[in-house]
Amino acid sequence: VQLQASGGGLVQAGGSLGLSCAASGRTFSSLGMGWFRQAPGKEREFVASINWSGTSRNYADSVKGRFTIWRDNAKNMVHLQMNNLKPEDTAVYYCAARFGTYLSSGRKEGQFEDWGQGTLVTVSS
């Protein structure tokens, strides 16, 4: 699966930003999708995920209540709306694809087979 993330940029703390990821090369409706991020000097971490049908979502505790993931199977896209951004949200954000129609959306990197190139989100204080 080819994944192209977009929507990163610079935003002030408290602001909002939306990320999108376009998928191609495989039947999108059979893929679970996830967002991960990697801050400078830190390991990549889970942010949010959604299963193939959109019936299951998972969020990291650090973003719960601020971020929302959803998918548009007609357009082969997954989105991440980020509200009330904090400086600690600064990172490169990656979208990832999980093959299979699992009930659970997944939270671990090893559950996702393909990765996009990443888009940088910078939150200034």
PDB file of N, CA, C and O in Angstrom, residues 3-7 17-23 28 32-36 47-51 57-59 66-82 93-96 119:
ATOM      1  N   LEU A   3       1.140   5.129   0.845  1.00  0.00           N
ATOM      2  CA  LEU A   3       0.482   6.062   1.749  1.00  0.00           C
ATOM      3  C   LEU A   3       1.129   7.431   1.622  1.00  0.00           C
ATOM      4  O   LEU A   3       2.354   7.545   1.665  1.00  0.00           O
ATOM      5  N   GLN A   4       0.293   8.448   1.485  1.00  0.00           N
ATOM      6  CA  GLN A   4       0.784   9.813   1.338  1.00  0.00           C
ATOM      7  C   GLN A   4       0.097  10.683   2.383  1.00  0.00           C
ATOM      8  O   GLN A   4      -1.096  10.957   2.272  1.00  0.00           O
ATOM      9  N   ALA A   5       0.874  11.110   3.368  1.00  0.00           N
ATOM     10  CA  ALA A   5       0.338  11.963   4.423  1.00  0.00           C
ATOM     11  C   ALA A   5       0.513  13.427   4.053  1.00  0.00           C
ATOM     12  O   ALA A   5       1.493  13.809   3.402  1.00  0.00           O
ATOM     13  N   SER A   6      -0.423  14.233   4.506  1.00  0.00           N
ATOM     14  CA  SER A   6      -0.356  15.673   4.252  1.00  0.00           C
ATOM     15  C   SER A   6      -1.064  16.418   5.371  1.00  0.00           C
ATOM     16  O   SER A   6      -1.789  15.815   6.167  1.00  0.00           O
ATOM     17  N   GLY A   7      -0.843  17.726   5.407  1.00  0.00           N
ATOM     18  CA  GLY A   7      -1.564  18.566   6.347  1.00  0.00           C
ATOM     19  C   GLY A   7      -0.745  19.088   7.501  1.00  0.00           C
ATOM     20  O   GLY A   7      -1.247  19.869   8.314  1.00  0.00           O
ATOM     21  N   LEU A  17      -5.286  21.501  13.826  1.00  0.00           N
ATOM     22  CA  LEU A  17      -4.678  21.115  12.557  1.00  0.00           C
ATOM     23  C   LEU A  17      -5.280  19.789  12.132  1.00  0.00           C
ATOM     24  O   LEU A  17      -5.580  18.939  12.988  1.00  0.00           O
ATOM     25  N   GLY A  18      -5.457  19.616  10.832  1.00  0.00           N
ATOM     26  CA  GLY A  18      -5.974  18.355  10.337  1.00  0.00           C
ATOM     27  C   GLY A  18      -4.976  17.669   9.440  1.00  0.00           C
ATOM     28  O   GLY A  18      -4.394  18.294   8.560  1.00  0.00           O
ATOM     29  N   LEU A  19      -4.756  16.400   9.667  1.00  0.00           N
ATOM     30  CA  LEU A  19      -3.879  15.589   8.819  1.00  0.00           C
ATOM     31  C   LEU A  19      -4.725  14.651   7.969  1.00  0.00           C
ATOM     32  O   LEU A  19      -5.790  14.198   8.399  1.00  0.00           O
ATOM     33  N   SER A  20      -4.225  14.374   6.788  1.00  0.00           N
ATOM     34  CA  SER A  20      -4.884  13.427   5.893  1.00  0.00           C
ATOM     35  C   SER A  20      -3.871  12.443   5.363  1.00  0.00           C
ATOM     36  O   SER A  20      -2.683  12.757   5.256  1.00  0.00           O
ATOM     37  N   CYS A  21      -4.354  11.272   5.034  1.00  0.00           N
ATOM     38  CA  CYS A  21      -3.492  10.243   4.458  1.00  0.00           C
ATOM     39  C   CYS A  21      -4.266   9.564   3.338  1.00  0.00           C
ATOM     40  O   CYS A  21      -5.342   9.005   3.559  1.00  0.00           O
ATOM     41  N   ALA A  22      -3.696   9.629   2.140  1.00  0.00           N
ATOM     42  CA  ALA A  22      -4.300   8.987   0.981  1.00  0.00           C
ATOM     43  C   ALA A  22      -3.633   7.644   0.743  1.00  0.00           C
ATOM     44  O   ALA A  22      -2.405   7.552   0.762  1.00  0.00           O
ATOM     45  N   ALA A  23      -4.439   6.630   0.520  1.00  0.00           N
ATOM     46  CA  ALA A  23      -3.922   5.280   0.322  1.00  0.00           C
ATOM     47  C   ALA A  23      -4.223   4.795  -1.091  1.00  0.00           C
ATOM     48  O   ALA A  23      -5.273   5.111  -1.658  1.00  0.00           O
ATOM     49  N   PHE A  28      -8.863  -0.295   0.036  1.00  0.00           N
ATOM     50  CA  PHE A  28      -8.762   0.505   1.252  1.00  0.00           C
ATOM     51  C   PHE A  28      -9.738   0.035   2.318  1.00  0.00           C
ATOM     52  O   PHE A  28      -9.420   0.050   3.510  1.00  0.00           O
ATOM     53  N   GLY A  32      -7.025  -1.637   8.165  1.00  0.00           N
ATOM     54  CA  GLY A  32      -7.052  -0.789   9.344  1.00  0.00           C
ATOM     55  C   GLY A  32      -6.032   0.308   9.118  1.00  0.00           C
ATOM     56  O   GLY A  32      -5.047   0.120   8.393  1.00  0.00           O
ATOM     57  N   MET A  33      -6.262   1.474   9.714  1.00  0.00           N
ATOM     58  CA  MET A  33      -5.351   2.596   9.522  1.00  0.00           C
ATOM     59  C   MET A  33      -4.958   3.186  10.864  1.00  0.00           C
ATOM     60  O   MET A  33      -5.743   3.178  11.821  1.00  0.00           O
ATOM     61  N   GLY A  34      -3.748   3.696  10.919  1.00  0.00           N
ATOM     62  CA  GLY A  34      -3.288   4.270  12.173  1.00  0.00           C
ATOM     63  C   GLY A  34      -2.417   5.486  11.947  1.00  0.00           C
ATOM     64  O   GLY A  34      -1.897   5.709  10.850  1.00  0.00           O
ATOM     65  N   TRP A  35      -2.286   6.262  12.995  1.00  0.00           N
ATOM     66  CA  TRP A  35      -1.367   7.394  13.027  1.00  0.00           C
ATOM     67  C   TRP A  35      -0.398   7.179  14.183  1.00  0.00           C
ATOM     68  O   TRP A  35      -0.804   6.828  15.298  1.00  0.00           O
ATOM     69  N   PHE A  36       0.862   7.386  13.879  1.00  0.00           N
ATOM     70  CA  PHE A  36       1.921   7.335  14.878  1.00  0.00           C
ATOM     71  C   PHE A  36       2.702   8.630  14.767  1.00  0.00           C
ATOM     72  O   PHE A  36       2.593   9.350  13.776  1.00  0.00           O
ATOM     73  N   VAL A  47      -0.556   7.027  18.158  1.00  0.00           N
ATOM     74  CA  VAL A  47      -1.420   8.179  18.366  1.00  0.00           C
ATOM     75  C   VAL A  47      -2.897   7.757  18.309  1.00  0.00           C
ATOM     76  O   VAL A  47      -3.651   7.973  19.246  1.00  0.00           O
ATOM     77  N   ALA A  48      -3.296   7.181  17.186  1.00  0.00           N
ATOM     78  CA  ALA A  48      -4.697   6.814  17.004  1.00  0.00           C
ATOM     79  C   ALA A  48      -4.809   5.773  15.899  1.00  0.00           C
ATOM     80  O   ALA A  48      -3.939   5.684  15.038  1.00  0.00           O
ATOM     81  N   SER A  49      -5.877   5.016  15.945  1.00  0.00           N
ATOM     82  CA  SER A  49      -6.110   4.029  14.892  1.00  0.00           C
ATOM     83  C   SER A  49      -7.602   3.794  14.717  1.00  0.00           C
ATOM     84  O   SER A  49      -8.408   4.083  15.615  1.00  0.00           O
ATOM     85  N   ILE A  50      -7.936   3.256  13.559  1.00  0.00           N
ATOM     86  CA  ILE A  50      -9.324   2.965  13.228  1.00  0.00           C
ATOM     87  C   ILE A  50      -9.357   1.672  12.426  1.00  0.00           C
ATOM     88  O   ILE A  50      -8.473   1.446  11.588  1.00  0.00           O
ATOM     89  N   ASN A  51     -10.324   0.839  12.699  1.00  0.00           N
ATOM     90  CA  ASN A  51     -10.341  -0.431  11.989  1.00  0.00           C
ATOM     91  C   ASN A  51     -10.949  -0.265  10.593  1.00  0.00           C
ATOM     92  O   ASN A  51     -11.377   0.818  10.208  1.00  0.00           O
ATOM     93  N   ARG A  57     -12.104   2.402  17.251  1.00  0.00           N
ATOM     94  CA  ARG A  57     -11.059   3.424  17.292  1.00  0.00           C
ATOM     95  C   ARG A  57     -10.273   3.285  18.577  1.00  0.00           C
ATOM     96  O   ARG A  57     -10.824   2.920  19.617  1.00  0.00           O
ATOM     97  N   ASN A  58      -9.000   3.595  18.492  1.00  0.00           N
ATOM     98  CA  ASN A  58      -8.148   3.623  19.670  1.00  0.00           C
ATOM     99  C   ASN A  58      -7.391   4.942  19.677  1.00  0.00           C
ATOM    100  O   ASN A  58      -7.011   5.450  18.619  1.00  0.00           O
ATOM    101  N   TYR A  59      -7.153   5.461  20.871  1.00  0.00           N
ATOM    102  CA  TYR A  59      -6.377   6.692  21.017  1.00  0.00           C
ATOM    103  C   TYR A  59      -5.363   6.528  22.136  1.00  0.00           C
ATOM    104  O   TYR A  59      -5.618   5.864  23.140  1.00  0.00           O
ATOM    105  N   ARG A  66      -8.830  15.136  22.455  1.00  0.00           N
ATOM    106  CA  ARG A  66      -8.332  16.257  21.637  1.00  0.00           C
ATOM    107  C   ARG A  66      -8.231  15.883  20.166  1.00  0.00           C
ATOM    108  O   ARG A  66      -8.414  16.724  19.296  1.00  0.00           O
ATOM    109  N   PHE A  67      -7.902  14.629  19.896  1.00  0.00           N
ATOM    110  CA  PHE A  67      -7.722  14.163  18.520  1.00  0.00           C
ATOM    111  C   PHE A  67      -8.872  13.242  18.121  1.00  0.00           C
ATOM    112  O   PHE A  67      -9.396  12.497  18.952  1.00  0.00           O
ATOM    113  N   THR A  68      -9.218  13.293  16.845  1.00  0.00           N
ATOM    114  CA  THR A  68     -10.260  12.419  16.315  1.00  0.00           C
ATOM    115  C   THR A  68      -9.791  11.814  14.997  1.00  0.00           C
ATOM    116  O   THR A  68      -9.338  12.534  14.109  1.00  0.00           O
ATOM    117  N   ILE A  69      -9.898  10.508  14.899  1.00  0.00           N
ATOM    118  CA  ILE A  69      -9.552   9.820  13.653  1.00  0.00           C
ATOM    119  C   ILE A  69     -10.846   9.364  12.984  1.00  0.00           C
ATOM    120  O   ILE A  69     -11.784   8.908  13.639  1.00  0.00           O
ATOM    121  N   TRP A  70     -10.878   9.514  11.677  1.00  0.00           N
ATOM    122  CA  TRP A  70     -11.998   8.956  10.912  1.00  0.00           C
ATOM    123  C   TRP A  70     -11.526   8.636   9.505  1.00  0.00           C
ATOM    124  O   TRP A  70     -10.453   9.066   9.083  1.00  0.00           O
ATOM    125  N   ARG A  71     -12.335   7.893   8.798  1.00  0.00           N
ATOM    126  CA  ARG A  71     -11.932   7.446   7.480  1.00  0.00           C
ATOM    127  C   ARG A  71     -13.056   7.652   6.474  1.00  0.00           C
ATOM    128  O   ARG A  71     -14.241   7.652   6.830  1.00  0.00           O
ATOM    129  N   ASP A  72     -12.652   7.815   5.237  1.00  0.00           N
ATOM    130  CA  ASP A  72     -13.583   7.956   4.126  1.00  0.00           C
ATOM    131  C   ASP A  72     -13.231   6.868   3.120  1.00  0.00           C
ATOM    132  O   ASP A  72     -12.315   7.028   2.306  1.00  0.00           O
ATOM    133  N   ASN A  73     -13.934   5.760   3.192  1.00  0.00           N
ATOM    134  CA  ASN A  73     -13.598   4.632   2.317  1.00  0.00           C
ATOM    135  C   ASN A  73     -13.881   4.933   0.844  1.00  0.00           C
ATOM    136  O   ASN A  73     -13.261   4.342  -0.034  1.00  0.00           O
ATOM    137  N   ALA A  74     -14.792   5.837   0.580  1.00  0.00           N
ATOM    138  CA  ALA A  74     -15.089   6.188  -0.806  1.00  0.00           C
ATOM    139  C   ALA A  74     -13.928   6.942  -1.448  1.00  0.00           C
ATOM    140  O   ALA A  74     -13.736   6.876  -2.669  1.00  0.00           O
ATOM    141  N   LYS A  75     -13.140   7.652  -0.624  1.00  0.00           N
ATOM    142  CA  LYS A  75     -12.019   8.432  -1.140  1.00  0.00           C
ATOM    143  C   LYS A  75     -10.670   7.828  -0.783  1.00  0.00           C
ATOM    144  O   LYS A  75      -9.631   8.426  -1.065  1.00  0.00           O
ATOM    145  N   ASN A  76     -10.680   6.645  -0.142  1.00  0.00           N
ATOM    146  CA  ASN A  76      -9.435   5.974   0.247  1.00  0.00           C
ATOM    147  C   ASN A  76      -8.555   6.868   1.116  1.00  0.00           C
ATOM    148  O   ASN A  76      -7.342   6.976   0.899  1.00  0.00           O
ATOM    149  N   MET A  77      -9.182   7.494   2.097  1.00  0.00           N
ATOM    150  CA  MET A  77      -8.431   8.424   2.933  1.00  0.00           C
ATOM    151  C   MET A  77      -8.771   8.220   4.412  1.00  0.00           C
ATOM    152  O   MET A  77      -9.886   7.831   4.770  1.00  0.00           O
ATOM    153  N   VAL A  78      -7.785   8.516   5.232  1.00  0.00           N
ATOM    154  CA  VAL A  78      -7.979   8.555   6.668  1.00  0.00           C
ATOM    155  C   VAL A  78      -7.517   9.928   7.151  1.00  0.00           C
ATOM    156  O   VAL A  78      -6.581  10.504   6.588  1.00  0.00           O
ATOM    157  N   HIS A  79      -8.216  10.453   8.133  1.00  0.00           N
ATOM    158  CA  HIS A  79      -7.948  11.795   8.620  1.00  0.00           C
ATOM    159  C   HIS A  79      -7.693  11.783  10.119  1.00  0.00           C
ATOM    160  O   HIS A  79      -8.170  10.899  10.846  1.00  0.00           O
ATOM    161  N   LEU A  80      -6.960  12.786  10.556  1.00  0.00           N
ATOM    162  CA  LEU A  80      -6.732  12.978  11.981  1.00  0.00           C
ATOM    163  C   LEU A  80      -6.946  14.458  12.283  1.00  0.00           C
ATOM    164  O   LEU A  80      -6.161  15.293  11.848  1.00  0.00           O
ATOM    165  N   GLN A  81      -8.001  14.759  12.997  1.00  0.00           N
ATOM    166  CA  GLN A  81      -8.260  16.129  13.425  1.00  0.00           C
ATOM    167  C   GLN A  81      -7.649  16.330  14.799  1.00  0.00           C
ATOM    168  O   GLN A  81      -7.955  15.577  15.729  1.00  0.00           O
ATOM    169  N   MET A  82      -6.799  17.332  14.901  1.00  0.00           N
ATOM    170  CA  MET A  82      -6.077  17.584  16.150  1.00  0.00           C
ATOM    171  C   MET A  82      -6.493  18.945  16.688  1.00  0.00           C
ATOM    172  O   MET A  82      -6.260  19.965  16.030  1.00  0.00           O
ATOM    173  N   TYR A  93       4.438  13.040  12.012  1.00  0.00           N
ATOM    174  CA  TYR A  93       3.290  12.148  12.101  1.00  0.00           C
ATOM    175  C   TYR A  93       3.274  11.216  10.888  1.00  0.00           C
ATOM    176  O   TYR A  93       3.376  11.674   9.743  1.00  0.00           O
ATOM    177  N   TYR A  94       3.121   9.940  11.170  1.00  0.00           N
ATOM    178  CA  TYR A  94       3.107   8.911  10.128  1.00  0.00           C
ATOM    179  C   TYR A  94       1.759   8.213  10.092  1.00  0.00           C
ATOM    180  O   TYR A  94       1.206   7.880  11.147  1.00  0.00           O
ATOM    181  N   CYS A  95       1.254   7.989   8.881  1.00  0.00           N
ATOM    182  CA  CYS A  95       0.104   7.114   8.772  1.00  0.00           C
ATOM    183  C   CYS A  95       0.588   5.716   8.397  1.00  0.00           C
ATOM    184  O   CYS A  95       1.643   5.556   7.783  1.00  0.00           O
ATOM    185  N   ALA A  96      -0.190   4.740   8.809  1.00  0.00           N
ATOM    186  CA  ALA A  96       0.202   3.351   8.602  1.00  0.00           C
ATOM    187  C   ALA A  96      -1.020   2.520   8.287  1.00  0.00           C
ATOM    188  O   ALA A  96      -2.140   2.844   8.696  1.00  0.00           O
ATOM    189  N   THR A 119       4.623  13.542   8.031  1.00  0.00           N
ATOM    190  CA  THR A 119       4.401  14.976   7.860  1.00  0.00           C
ATOM    191  C   THR A 119       4.665  15.649   9.203  1.00  0.00           C
ATOM    192  O   THR A 119       4.267  15.142  10.256  1.00  0.00           O
TER     193      THR A 119
END
